[in-house]
XYZ file of C-alpha atoms in Angstrom:
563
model
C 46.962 27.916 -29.010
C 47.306 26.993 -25.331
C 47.124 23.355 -24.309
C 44.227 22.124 -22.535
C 46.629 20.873 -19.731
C 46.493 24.436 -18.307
C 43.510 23.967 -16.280
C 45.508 21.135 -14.375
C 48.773 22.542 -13.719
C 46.643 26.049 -12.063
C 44.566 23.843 -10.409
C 47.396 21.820 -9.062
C 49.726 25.011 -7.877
C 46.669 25.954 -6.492
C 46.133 22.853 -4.467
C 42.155 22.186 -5.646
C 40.195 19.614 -6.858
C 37.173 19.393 -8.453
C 34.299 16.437 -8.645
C 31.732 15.957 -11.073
C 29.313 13.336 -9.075
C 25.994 11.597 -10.610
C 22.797 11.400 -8.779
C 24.093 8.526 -7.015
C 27.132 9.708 -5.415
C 29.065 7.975 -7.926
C 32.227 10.144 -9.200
C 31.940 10.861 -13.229
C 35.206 12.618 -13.336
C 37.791 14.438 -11.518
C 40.497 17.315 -12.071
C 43.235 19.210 -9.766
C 45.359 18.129 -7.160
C 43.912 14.968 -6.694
C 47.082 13.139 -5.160
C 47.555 15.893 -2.579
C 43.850 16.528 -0.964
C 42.444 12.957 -1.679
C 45.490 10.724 -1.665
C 44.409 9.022 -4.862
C 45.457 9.838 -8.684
C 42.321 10.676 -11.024
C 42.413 7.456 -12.549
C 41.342 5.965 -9.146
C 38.612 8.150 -8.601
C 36.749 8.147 -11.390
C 33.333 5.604 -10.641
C 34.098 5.305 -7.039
C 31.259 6.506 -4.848
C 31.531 9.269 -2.958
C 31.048 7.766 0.082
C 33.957 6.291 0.510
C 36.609 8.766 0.390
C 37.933 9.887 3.851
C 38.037 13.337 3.674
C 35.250 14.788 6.334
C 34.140 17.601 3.680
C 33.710 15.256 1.139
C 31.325 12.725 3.117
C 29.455 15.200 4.495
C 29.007 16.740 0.879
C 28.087 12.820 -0.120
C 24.974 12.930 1.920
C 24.016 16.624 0.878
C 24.057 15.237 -2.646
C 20.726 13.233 -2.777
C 18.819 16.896 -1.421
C 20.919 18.997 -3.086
C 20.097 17.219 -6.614
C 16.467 16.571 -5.837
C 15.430 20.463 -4.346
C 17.679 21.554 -7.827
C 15.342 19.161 -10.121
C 12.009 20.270 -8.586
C 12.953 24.096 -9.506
C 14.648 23.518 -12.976
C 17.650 25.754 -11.500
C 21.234 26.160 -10.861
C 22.115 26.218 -6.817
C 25.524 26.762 -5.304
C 26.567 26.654 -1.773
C 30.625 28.270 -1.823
C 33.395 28.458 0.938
C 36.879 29.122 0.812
C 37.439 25.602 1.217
C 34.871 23.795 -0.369
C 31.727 24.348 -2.387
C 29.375 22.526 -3.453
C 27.277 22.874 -7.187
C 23.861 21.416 -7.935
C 24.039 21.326 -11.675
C 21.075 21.760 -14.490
C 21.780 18.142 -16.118
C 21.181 16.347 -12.331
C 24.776 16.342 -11.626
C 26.837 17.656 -8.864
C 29.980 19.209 -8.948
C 32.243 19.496 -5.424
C 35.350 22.032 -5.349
C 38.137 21.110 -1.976
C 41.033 23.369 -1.573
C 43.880 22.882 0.638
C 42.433 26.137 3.159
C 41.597 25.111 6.105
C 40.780 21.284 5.760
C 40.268 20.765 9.535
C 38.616 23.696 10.613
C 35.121 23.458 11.936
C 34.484 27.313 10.353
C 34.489 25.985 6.725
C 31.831 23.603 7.697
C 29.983 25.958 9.858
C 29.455 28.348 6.840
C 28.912 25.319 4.279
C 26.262 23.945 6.093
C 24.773 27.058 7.019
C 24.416 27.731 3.314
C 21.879 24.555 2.967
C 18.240 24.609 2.823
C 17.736 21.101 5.344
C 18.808 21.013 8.790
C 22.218 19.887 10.044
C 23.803 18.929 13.572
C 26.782 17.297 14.685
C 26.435 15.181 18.034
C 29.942 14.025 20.148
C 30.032 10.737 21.597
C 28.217 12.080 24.583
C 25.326 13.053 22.567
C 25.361 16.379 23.131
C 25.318 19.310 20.031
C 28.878 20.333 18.556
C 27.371 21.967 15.883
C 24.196 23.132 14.523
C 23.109 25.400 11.198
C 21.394 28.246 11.090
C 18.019 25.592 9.418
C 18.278 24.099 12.583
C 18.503 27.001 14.744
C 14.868 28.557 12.780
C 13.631 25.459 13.654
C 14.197 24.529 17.055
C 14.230 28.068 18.272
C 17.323 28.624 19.927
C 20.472 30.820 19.784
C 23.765 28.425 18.476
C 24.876 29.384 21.822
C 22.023 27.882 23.815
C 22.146 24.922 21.961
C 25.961 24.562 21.543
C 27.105 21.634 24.346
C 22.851 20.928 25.695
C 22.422 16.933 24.938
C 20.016 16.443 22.372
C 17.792 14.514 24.650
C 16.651 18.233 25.753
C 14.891 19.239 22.542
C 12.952 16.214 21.921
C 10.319 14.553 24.238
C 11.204 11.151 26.483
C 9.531 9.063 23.743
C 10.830 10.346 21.027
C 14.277 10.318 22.112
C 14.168 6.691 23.319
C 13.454 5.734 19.741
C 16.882 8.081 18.597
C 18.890 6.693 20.998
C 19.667 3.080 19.290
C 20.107 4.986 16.284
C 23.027 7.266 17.960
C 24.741 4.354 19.233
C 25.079 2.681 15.682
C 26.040 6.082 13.979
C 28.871 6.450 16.951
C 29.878 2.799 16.248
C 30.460 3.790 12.686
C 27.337 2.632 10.569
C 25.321 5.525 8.439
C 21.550 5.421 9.347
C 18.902 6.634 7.657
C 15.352 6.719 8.620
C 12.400 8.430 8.720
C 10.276 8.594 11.663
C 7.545 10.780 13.200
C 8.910 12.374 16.541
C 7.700 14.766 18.846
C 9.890 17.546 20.224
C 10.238 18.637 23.396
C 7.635 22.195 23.023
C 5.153 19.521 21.950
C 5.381 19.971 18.082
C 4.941 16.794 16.044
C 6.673 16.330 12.991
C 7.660 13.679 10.469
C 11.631 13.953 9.313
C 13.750 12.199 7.278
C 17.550 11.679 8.679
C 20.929 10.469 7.417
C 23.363 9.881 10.073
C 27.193 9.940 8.775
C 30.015 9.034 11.108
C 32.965 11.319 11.438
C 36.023 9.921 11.794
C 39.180 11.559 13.152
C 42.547 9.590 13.094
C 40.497 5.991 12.379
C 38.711 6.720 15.476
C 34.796 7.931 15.553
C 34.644 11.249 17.076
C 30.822 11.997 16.867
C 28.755 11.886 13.415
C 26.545 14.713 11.373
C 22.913 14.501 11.327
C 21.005 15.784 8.192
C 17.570 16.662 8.463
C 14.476 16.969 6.214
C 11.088 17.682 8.080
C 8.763 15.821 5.614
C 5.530 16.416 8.131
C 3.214 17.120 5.079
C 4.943 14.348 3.066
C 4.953 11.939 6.275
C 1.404 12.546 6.601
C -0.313 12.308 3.970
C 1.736 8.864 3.522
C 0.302 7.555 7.061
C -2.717 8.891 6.024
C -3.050 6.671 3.027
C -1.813 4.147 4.763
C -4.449 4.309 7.140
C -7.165 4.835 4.154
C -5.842 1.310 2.620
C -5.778 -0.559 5.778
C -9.663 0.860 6.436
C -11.274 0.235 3.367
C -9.760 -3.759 3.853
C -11.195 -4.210 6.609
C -12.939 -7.197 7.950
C -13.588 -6.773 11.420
C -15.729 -3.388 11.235
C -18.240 -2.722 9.605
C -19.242 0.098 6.977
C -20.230 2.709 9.130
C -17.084 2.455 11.468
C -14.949 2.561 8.199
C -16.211 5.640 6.662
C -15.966 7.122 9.854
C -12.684 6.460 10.416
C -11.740 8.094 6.862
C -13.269 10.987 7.690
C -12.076 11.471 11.064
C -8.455 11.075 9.451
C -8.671 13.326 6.868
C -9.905 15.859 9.037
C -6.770 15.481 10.838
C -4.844 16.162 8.194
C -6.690 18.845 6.567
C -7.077 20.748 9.802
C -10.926 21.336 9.606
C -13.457 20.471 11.232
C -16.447 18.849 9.337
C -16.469 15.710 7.123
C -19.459 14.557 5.512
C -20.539 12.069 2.997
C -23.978 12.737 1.154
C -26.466 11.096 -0.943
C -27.946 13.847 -3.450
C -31.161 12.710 -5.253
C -33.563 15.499 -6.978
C -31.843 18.178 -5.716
C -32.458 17.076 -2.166
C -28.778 16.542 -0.161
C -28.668 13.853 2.049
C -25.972 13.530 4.747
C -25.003 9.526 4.908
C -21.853 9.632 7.114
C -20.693 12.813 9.158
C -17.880 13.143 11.295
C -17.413 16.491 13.473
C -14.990 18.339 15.748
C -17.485 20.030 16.783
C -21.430 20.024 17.166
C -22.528 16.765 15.503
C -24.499 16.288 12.504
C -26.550 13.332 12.378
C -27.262 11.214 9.492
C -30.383 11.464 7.439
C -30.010 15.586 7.588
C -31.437 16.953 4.422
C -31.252 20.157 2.765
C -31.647 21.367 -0.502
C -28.734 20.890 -2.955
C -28.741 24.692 -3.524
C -28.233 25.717 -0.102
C -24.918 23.821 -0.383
C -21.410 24.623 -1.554
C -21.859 21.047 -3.021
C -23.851 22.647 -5.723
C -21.104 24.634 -6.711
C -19.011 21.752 -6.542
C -21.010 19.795 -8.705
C -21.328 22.538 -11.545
C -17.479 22.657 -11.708
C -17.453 18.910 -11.641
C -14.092 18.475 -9.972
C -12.462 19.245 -7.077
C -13.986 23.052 -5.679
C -12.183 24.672 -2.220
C -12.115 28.048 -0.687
C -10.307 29.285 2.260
C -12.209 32.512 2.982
C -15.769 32.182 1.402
C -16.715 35.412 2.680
C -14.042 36.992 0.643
C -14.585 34.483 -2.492
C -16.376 36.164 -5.214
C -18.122 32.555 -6.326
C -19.320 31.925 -2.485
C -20.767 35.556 -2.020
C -24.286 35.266 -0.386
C -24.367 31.950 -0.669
C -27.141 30.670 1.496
C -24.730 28.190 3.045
C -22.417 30.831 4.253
C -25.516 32.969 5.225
C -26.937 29.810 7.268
C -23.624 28.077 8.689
C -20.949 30.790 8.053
C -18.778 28.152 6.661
C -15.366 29.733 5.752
C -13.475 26.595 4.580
C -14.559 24.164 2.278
C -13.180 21.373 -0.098
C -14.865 18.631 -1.794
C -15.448 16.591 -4.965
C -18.099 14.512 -6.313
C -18.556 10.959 -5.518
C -19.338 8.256 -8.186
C -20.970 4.914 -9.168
C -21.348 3.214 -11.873
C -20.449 6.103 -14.034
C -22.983 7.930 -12.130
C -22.703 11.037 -9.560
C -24.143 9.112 -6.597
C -23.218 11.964 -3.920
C -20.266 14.101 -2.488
C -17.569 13.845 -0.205
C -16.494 17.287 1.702
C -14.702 18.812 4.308
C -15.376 22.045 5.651
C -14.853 24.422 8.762
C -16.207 27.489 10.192
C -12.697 28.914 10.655
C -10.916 30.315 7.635
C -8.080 27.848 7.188
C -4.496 29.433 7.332
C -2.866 28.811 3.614
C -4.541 27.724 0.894
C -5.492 24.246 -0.139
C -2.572 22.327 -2.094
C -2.125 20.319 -5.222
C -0.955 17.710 -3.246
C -4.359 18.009 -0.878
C -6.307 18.151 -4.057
C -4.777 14.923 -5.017
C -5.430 13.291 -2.190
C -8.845 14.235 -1.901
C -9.056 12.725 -4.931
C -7.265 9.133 -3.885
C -9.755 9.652 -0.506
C -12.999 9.680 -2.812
C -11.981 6.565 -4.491
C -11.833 4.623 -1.174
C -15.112 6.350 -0.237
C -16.403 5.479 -4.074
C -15.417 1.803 -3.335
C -16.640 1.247 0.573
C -19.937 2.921 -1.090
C -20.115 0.823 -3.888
C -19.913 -2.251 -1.845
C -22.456 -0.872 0.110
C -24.665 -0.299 -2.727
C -24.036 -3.407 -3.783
C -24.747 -5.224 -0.198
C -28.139 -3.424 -0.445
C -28.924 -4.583 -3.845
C -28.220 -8.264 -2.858
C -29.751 -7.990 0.444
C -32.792 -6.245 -0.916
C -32.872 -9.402 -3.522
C -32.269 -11.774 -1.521
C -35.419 -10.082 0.812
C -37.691 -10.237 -1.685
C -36.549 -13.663 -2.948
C -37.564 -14.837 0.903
C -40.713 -12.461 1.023
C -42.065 -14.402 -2.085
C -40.835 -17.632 -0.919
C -43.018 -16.642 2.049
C -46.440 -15.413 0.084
C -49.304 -16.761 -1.629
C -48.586 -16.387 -5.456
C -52.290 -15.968 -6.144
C -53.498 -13.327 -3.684
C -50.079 -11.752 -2.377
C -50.835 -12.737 1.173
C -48.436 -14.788 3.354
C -48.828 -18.501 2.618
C -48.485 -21.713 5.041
C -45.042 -21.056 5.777
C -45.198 -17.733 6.855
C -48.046 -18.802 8.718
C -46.289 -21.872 10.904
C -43.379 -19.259 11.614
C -45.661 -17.011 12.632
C -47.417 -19.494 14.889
C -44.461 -21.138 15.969
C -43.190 -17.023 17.556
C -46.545 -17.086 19.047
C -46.640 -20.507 20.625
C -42.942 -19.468 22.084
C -44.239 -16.151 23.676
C -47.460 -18.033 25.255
C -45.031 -20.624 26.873
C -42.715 -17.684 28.225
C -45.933 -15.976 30.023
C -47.410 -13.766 26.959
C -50.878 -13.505 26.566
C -52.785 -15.903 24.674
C -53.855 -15.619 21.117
C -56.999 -17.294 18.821
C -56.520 -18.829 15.580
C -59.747 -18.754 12.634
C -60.012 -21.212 9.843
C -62.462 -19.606 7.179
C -63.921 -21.108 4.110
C -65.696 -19.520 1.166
C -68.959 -21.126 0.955
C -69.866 -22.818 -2.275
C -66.877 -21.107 -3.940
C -67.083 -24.888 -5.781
C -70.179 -23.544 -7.519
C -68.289 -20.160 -8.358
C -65.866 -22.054 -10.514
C -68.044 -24.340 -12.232
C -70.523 -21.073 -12.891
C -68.151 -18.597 -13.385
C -65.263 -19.925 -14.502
C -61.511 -20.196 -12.749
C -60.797 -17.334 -13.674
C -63.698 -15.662 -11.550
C -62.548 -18.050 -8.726
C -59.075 -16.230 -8.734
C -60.773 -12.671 -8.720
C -62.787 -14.167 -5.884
C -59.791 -14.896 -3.762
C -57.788 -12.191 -4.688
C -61.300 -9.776 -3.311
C -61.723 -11.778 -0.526
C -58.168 -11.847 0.949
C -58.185 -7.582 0.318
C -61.560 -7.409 1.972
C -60.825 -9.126 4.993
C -57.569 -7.430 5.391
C -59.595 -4.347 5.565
C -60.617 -5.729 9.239
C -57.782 -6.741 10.944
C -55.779 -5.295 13.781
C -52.263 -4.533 13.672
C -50.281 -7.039 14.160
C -53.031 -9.709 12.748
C -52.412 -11.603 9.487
C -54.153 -13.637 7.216
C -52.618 -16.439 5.278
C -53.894 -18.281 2.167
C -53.259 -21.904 2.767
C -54.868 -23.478 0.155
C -58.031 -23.407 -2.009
C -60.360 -21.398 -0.515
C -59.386 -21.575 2.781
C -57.733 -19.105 4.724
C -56.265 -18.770 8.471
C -56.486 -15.475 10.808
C -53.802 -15.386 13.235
C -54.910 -12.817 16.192
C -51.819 -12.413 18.785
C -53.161 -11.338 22.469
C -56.710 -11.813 21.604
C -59.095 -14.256 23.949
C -61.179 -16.369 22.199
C -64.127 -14.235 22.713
C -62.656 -10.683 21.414
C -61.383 -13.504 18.473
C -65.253 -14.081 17.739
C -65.700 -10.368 17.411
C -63.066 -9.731 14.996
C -64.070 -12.615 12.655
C -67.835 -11.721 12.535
C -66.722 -8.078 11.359
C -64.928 -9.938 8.971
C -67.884 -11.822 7.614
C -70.337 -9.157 7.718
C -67.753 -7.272 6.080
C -67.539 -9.722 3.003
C -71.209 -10.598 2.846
C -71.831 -6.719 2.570
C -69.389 -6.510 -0.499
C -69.904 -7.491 -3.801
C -67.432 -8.957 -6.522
C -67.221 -7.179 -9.733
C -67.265 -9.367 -13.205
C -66.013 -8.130 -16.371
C -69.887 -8.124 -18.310
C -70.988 -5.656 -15.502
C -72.286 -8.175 -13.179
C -71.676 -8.751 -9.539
C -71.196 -11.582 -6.941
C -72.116 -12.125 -3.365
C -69.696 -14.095 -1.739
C -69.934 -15.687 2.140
C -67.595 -16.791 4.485
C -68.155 -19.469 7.125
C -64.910 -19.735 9.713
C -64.083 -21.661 12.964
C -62.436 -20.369 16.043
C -60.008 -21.756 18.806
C -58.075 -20.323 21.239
C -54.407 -21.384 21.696
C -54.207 -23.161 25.469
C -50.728 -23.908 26.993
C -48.487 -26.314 25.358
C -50.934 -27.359 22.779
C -49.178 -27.775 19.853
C -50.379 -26.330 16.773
C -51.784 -29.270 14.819
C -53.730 -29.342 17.714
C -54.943 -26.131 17.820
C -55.866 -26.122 13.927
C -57.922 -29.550 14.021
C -60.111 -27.841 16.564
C -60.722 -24.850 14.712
C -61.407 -26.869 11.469
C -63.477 -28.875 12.918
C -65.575 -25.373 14.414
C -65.394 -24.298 10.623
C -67.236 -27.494 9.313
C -69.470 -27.570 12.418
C -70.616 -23.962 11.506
C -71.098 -24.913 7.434
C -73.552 -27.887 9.151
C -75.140 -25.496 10.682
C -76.188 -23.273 7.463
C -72.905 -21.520 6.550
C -72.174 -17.538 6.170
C -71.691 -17.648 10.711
C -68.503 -18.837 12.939
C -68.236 -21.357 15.662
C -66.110 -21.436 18.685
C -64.236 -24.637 18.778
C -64.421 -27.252 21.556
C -61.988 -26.814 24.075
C -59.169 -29.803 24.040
C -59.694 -33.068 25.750
C-alpha cells in the first residue's frame, strides 16, 4: 500500500502548493512546497487569511475569492479558472481551492491569462494612474482594443465628475490601503452605471508599484437599491404632501423600469378610475375613467398577482384586447393594490414601445415592495378622508338645527359676520328677515308638539323652495327663523320674502288622520347699512316683524332705518 505522504513529496519536487480557503479568505488547509513559494511551513498557514500573504498571485486571488464563491453558489456548479502558474477552483461545498507553481511567479503573462479567465472586470493602474493592465471583461466593456487602452490614464474613460470622486480612492490604494466601494459613476461615452470595486495594492520589493482594480457593474442591483431608498425616504415624508409623494414613486419607477406610463387607479363597479398618473409622454389627467374591461388591469385582476407582457401584440392573453386596439400599449406590468383586505385599485406601468428583455423576478419583486408603499401612502389617505369627512360632518351638525336640518344661530352669525366683512371692504349690501309663524302657540296646544315639529320641519322645506342661491335660512329658535339675502337692497329683500309667504300660506300641512293645516308667516325686514353691527341690524328687523304681527299678521314690514 503506498503511503499517503506521496502526494507531498510530488508536489514538493514539483515545486506547487495548493490552498483550500473558506468563504472568508481564511486558509482551511494547505499541501506542497509550502516553504519554497510562500516562505512559511503548513503549520503556519493553516487559519491565516489570505490576505496577508505576500505573494502578488495569491492577493490578487484573495479578492477574486468573495465573486468567485458567490457567482459558484448562485449556479450550484463547479468553476475553474487554470494557468501554468496558478489556478484558481470555486468548489461545490463554498470553498476555494488555489494551486501556485514555481513557473513564472513574476511574469505579468500568468496574470494576464488568469484574469482574463474571470467573469468581473479587472485593471491594474501604475502610480501615474494610467492602465498597465486590463482583461478581456474590461475590454467588452469599455470598448477598446488592450492596445488602445494599454498606457491612456484612466481619467480618459470616465467623465470629470466621476473621476474626481476615484481619485481620493487611487491615492489611498497607491499609499497601500485596500478600498472597497460601491458607487454610481458615469463614463466618459455617457453610460451610467453602478459598480462595486476592491482596490488591492501591489507591492514590489516593500515598495507600492501600482494596485489591481476588480470590478462588478451592479447597475440593476445599484438601482433598484437607490430606488428603494428613494421609495422609503418618500413615503416618510413630512414636508410634501400626498400627491407630490405618489408622484414621485411613480416617476422613479418609471426610471427604472424604462417605460413610460405610471398610473394609480381607483376601480369601483367595473368603472377604472385613474387617481395619480405620471407620464413621459402625453399626460393623463386624474379623474380619467374607463371601463375596467377595456384595461389590461382586468386581466391583472383575474390572475390576482403580478401580470406583465413585453409584446402584447404577440401575447396570446392580450390579443384584441380593446386596450391594445385603443392605446396600442405594448408593455405592461402591474399588480393589484389593497386595503383593508380589500382590492381598493391597481398600480401599473406601461409603454407604447415593446420593452427590450423581459420583465425580471427581481422587477416583479419590487413591484411588489413598490405597491406596499403605494398601499400605505393610500391607506393614510383613506384614512385622512375618513377623519376629515368625520370631523366635517361633526362641524356641519355642530352648525345645524337638530329639528329641521337647517343651519342654526351659529352658522348664521358666521355667515353674517363674512357678510358684514365684505360690506366694509366695498361689496354690495345685503337685507336680513326675521319671520315668525303666526299663532304656531295655538298649533301646539291644538295639535300637539308633535304637529309643531312637522310644522317647522314643512315650513323651513317650503321656504327653502324660494330662495336664491347663495341665500340661507337659519332656525334660531322656536318658531322663528332668519333669511340672510347677500347683495340684495332692501327693496328686492321685500320681494323675495313676500314669495316666501305667499308661498307658505298657499301650502298646506299634512296630519296623520288625513287632515290638513294652513300655516302663516309674518317677517320683518332691514337692510344692513355700513358699520352697523349686527345686533343692530337684527333689533330693527325684529322690531319690523312685531310691528307687522300688530298690524294683522300673515304680511312683512320694512324696518326703520337706524338712528
Amino acid at each position: 500500500m503506498i503511503s499517503p505522504s506521496w502526494r507531498e513529496e510530488v508536489l514538493t519536487l514539483a515545486r506547487t502548493v495548493h490552498l483550500q480557503v473558506d468563504r472568508d479568505g481564511r486558509i482551511l488547509d494547505a499541501i506542497g512546497d509550502t516553504d519554497t513559494l510562500l516562505d512559511a511551513p503548513r503549520e503556519e498557514l493553516i487559519d491565516r487569511p489570505l490576505h496577508e500573504l505576500t505573494d502578488p498571485r495569491v492577493r490578487l486571488a484573495a479578492t477574486l475569492i468573495e465573486q468567485f464563491s458567490t457567482l459558484a453558489s448562485e449556479t450550484g456548479q463547479t468553476r475553474a479558472v487554470e494557468t501554468d502558474a496558478c489556478s484558481v477552483y470555486a468548489l461545490s461545498d463554498g470553498s476555494v481551492a488555489l494551486r501556485l507553481t514555481s513557473e513564472a511567479s513574476e511574469g505579468d503573462g500568468v496574470i494576464q491569462r488568469l484574469v482574463d479567465r474571470l467573469p468581473m472586470m479587472v485593471a491594474y493602474v501604475d502610480p501615474d494612474g494610467r492602465f498597465r493592465l486590463n482583461n478581456q471583461a474590461y475590454l467588452d466593456f469599455i470598448g477598446l482594443s488592450r492596445e488602445a487602452l494599454y498606457g491612456r490614464p484612466v481619467s480618459s474613460v470616465l467623465d470629470e465628475a466621476s473621476y474626481a470622486k476615484v481619485a481620493p480612492r487611487f491615492r489611498r490604494a497607491l499609499a497601500g490601503e485596500e478600498v472597497s466601494y460601491e458607487d454610481r459613476l458615469t463614463l466618459a461615452d455617457g453610460r451610467t452605471h453602478y459598480f462595486k470595486v476592491h482596490y488591492v495594492p501591489d507591492y514590489i520589493d516593500g515598495e507600492v508599484a501600482g494596485f489591481y482594480a476588480i470590478i462588478q457593474d451592479i447597475s440593476e442591483y445599484g438601482t433598484m437599491i437607490q430606488l428603494l431608498r428613494d421609495v422609503h425616504t418618500g413615503i416618510n415624508r413630512t414636508d410634501i404632501g400626498t400627491r407630490e409623494i405618489v408622484e414621485q414613486l411613480l416617476d422613479d419607477a418609471l426610471a427604472y423600469l424604462s417605460l413610460e406610463i405610471g398610473l394609480i387607479s381607483r376601480i369601483e363597479d367595473e368603472r377604472y378610475t385613474v387617481w395619480w398618473a405620471a407620464s413621459r409622454g402625453p399626460e393623463i389627467a386624474p379623474g380619467t375613467t374607463f371601463p375596467l374591461g377595456d384595461t389590461y388591469c382586468r386581466l391583472m385582476l383575474d390572475e390576482a398577482d403580478v401580470f406583465h407582457t413585453v409584446r402584447a401584440g404577440e401575447d396570446p392573453r392580450i390579443s384584441g384586447h380593446p386596450c391594445y386596439q385603443a392605446f396600442g400599449l405594448e408593455s405592461y406590468i402591474g399588480i393589484p393594490l389593497c386595503v383593508n383586505g380589500r382590492v381598493w385599485g391597481t398600480l401599473n406601468f406601461s409603454s407604447a414601445a415593446p420593452r427590450g428583455r423581459p420583465f425580471s423576478e427581481i422587477e416583479e419583486e419590487l413591484l411588489r415592495l413598490i405597491a406596499n408603499a403605494a398601499e400605505r401612502v393610500i391607506t393614510h389617505e383613506v384614512e385622512f378622508d375618513r377623519v376629515r369627512r368625520e370631523r366635517d360632518h361633526l362641524a356641519d351638525r355642530a352648525m345645524r338645527d337638530h329639528l329641521t336640518g337647517l343651519p342654526n344661530r351659529s352658522a348664521l352669525e358666521h355667515r353674517i359676520e363674512g357678510l358684514m366683512q365684505a360690506r366694509n371692504a366695498g361689496e354690495p349690501p345685503f337685507s336680513l328677515a326675521v319671520l315668525d309663524i303666526d299663532h304656531f302657540k295655538v298649533i301646539n296646544d291644538t295639535h300637539g308638539h308633535d304637529v309643531g315639529d312637522r310644522v317647522l320641519r314643512w315650513l323651513g322645506e317650503r321656504m327653502a323652495q324660494c330662495l336664491r342661491e347663495g341665500d340661507l335660512v337659519a332656525r334660531t329658535g322656536g318658531e322663528e327663523f332668519v333669511i340672510v339675502m347677500p347683495g340684495a337692497s332692501q327693496r328686492a329683500a321685500r320681494e323675495i320674502v313676500e314669495r316666501i309667504r305667499t308661498h307658505v300660506r298657499q301650502g298646506r300641512v299634512s296630519l296623520d288622520d288625513g287632515q290638513t293645516l294652513g300655516v302663516t308667516v309674518s317677517g320683518g325686514i332691514g337692510e344692513h347699512q355700513p358699520g352697523e353691527p349686527y345686533p343692530g341690524l337684527f333689533r330693527r328687523a325684529d322690531a319690523a316683524l312685531y310691528a307687522a304681527k300688530r298690524a294683522g299678521r300673515d304680511r312683512t314690514h320694512l324696518a326703520a332705518c337706524p338712528a
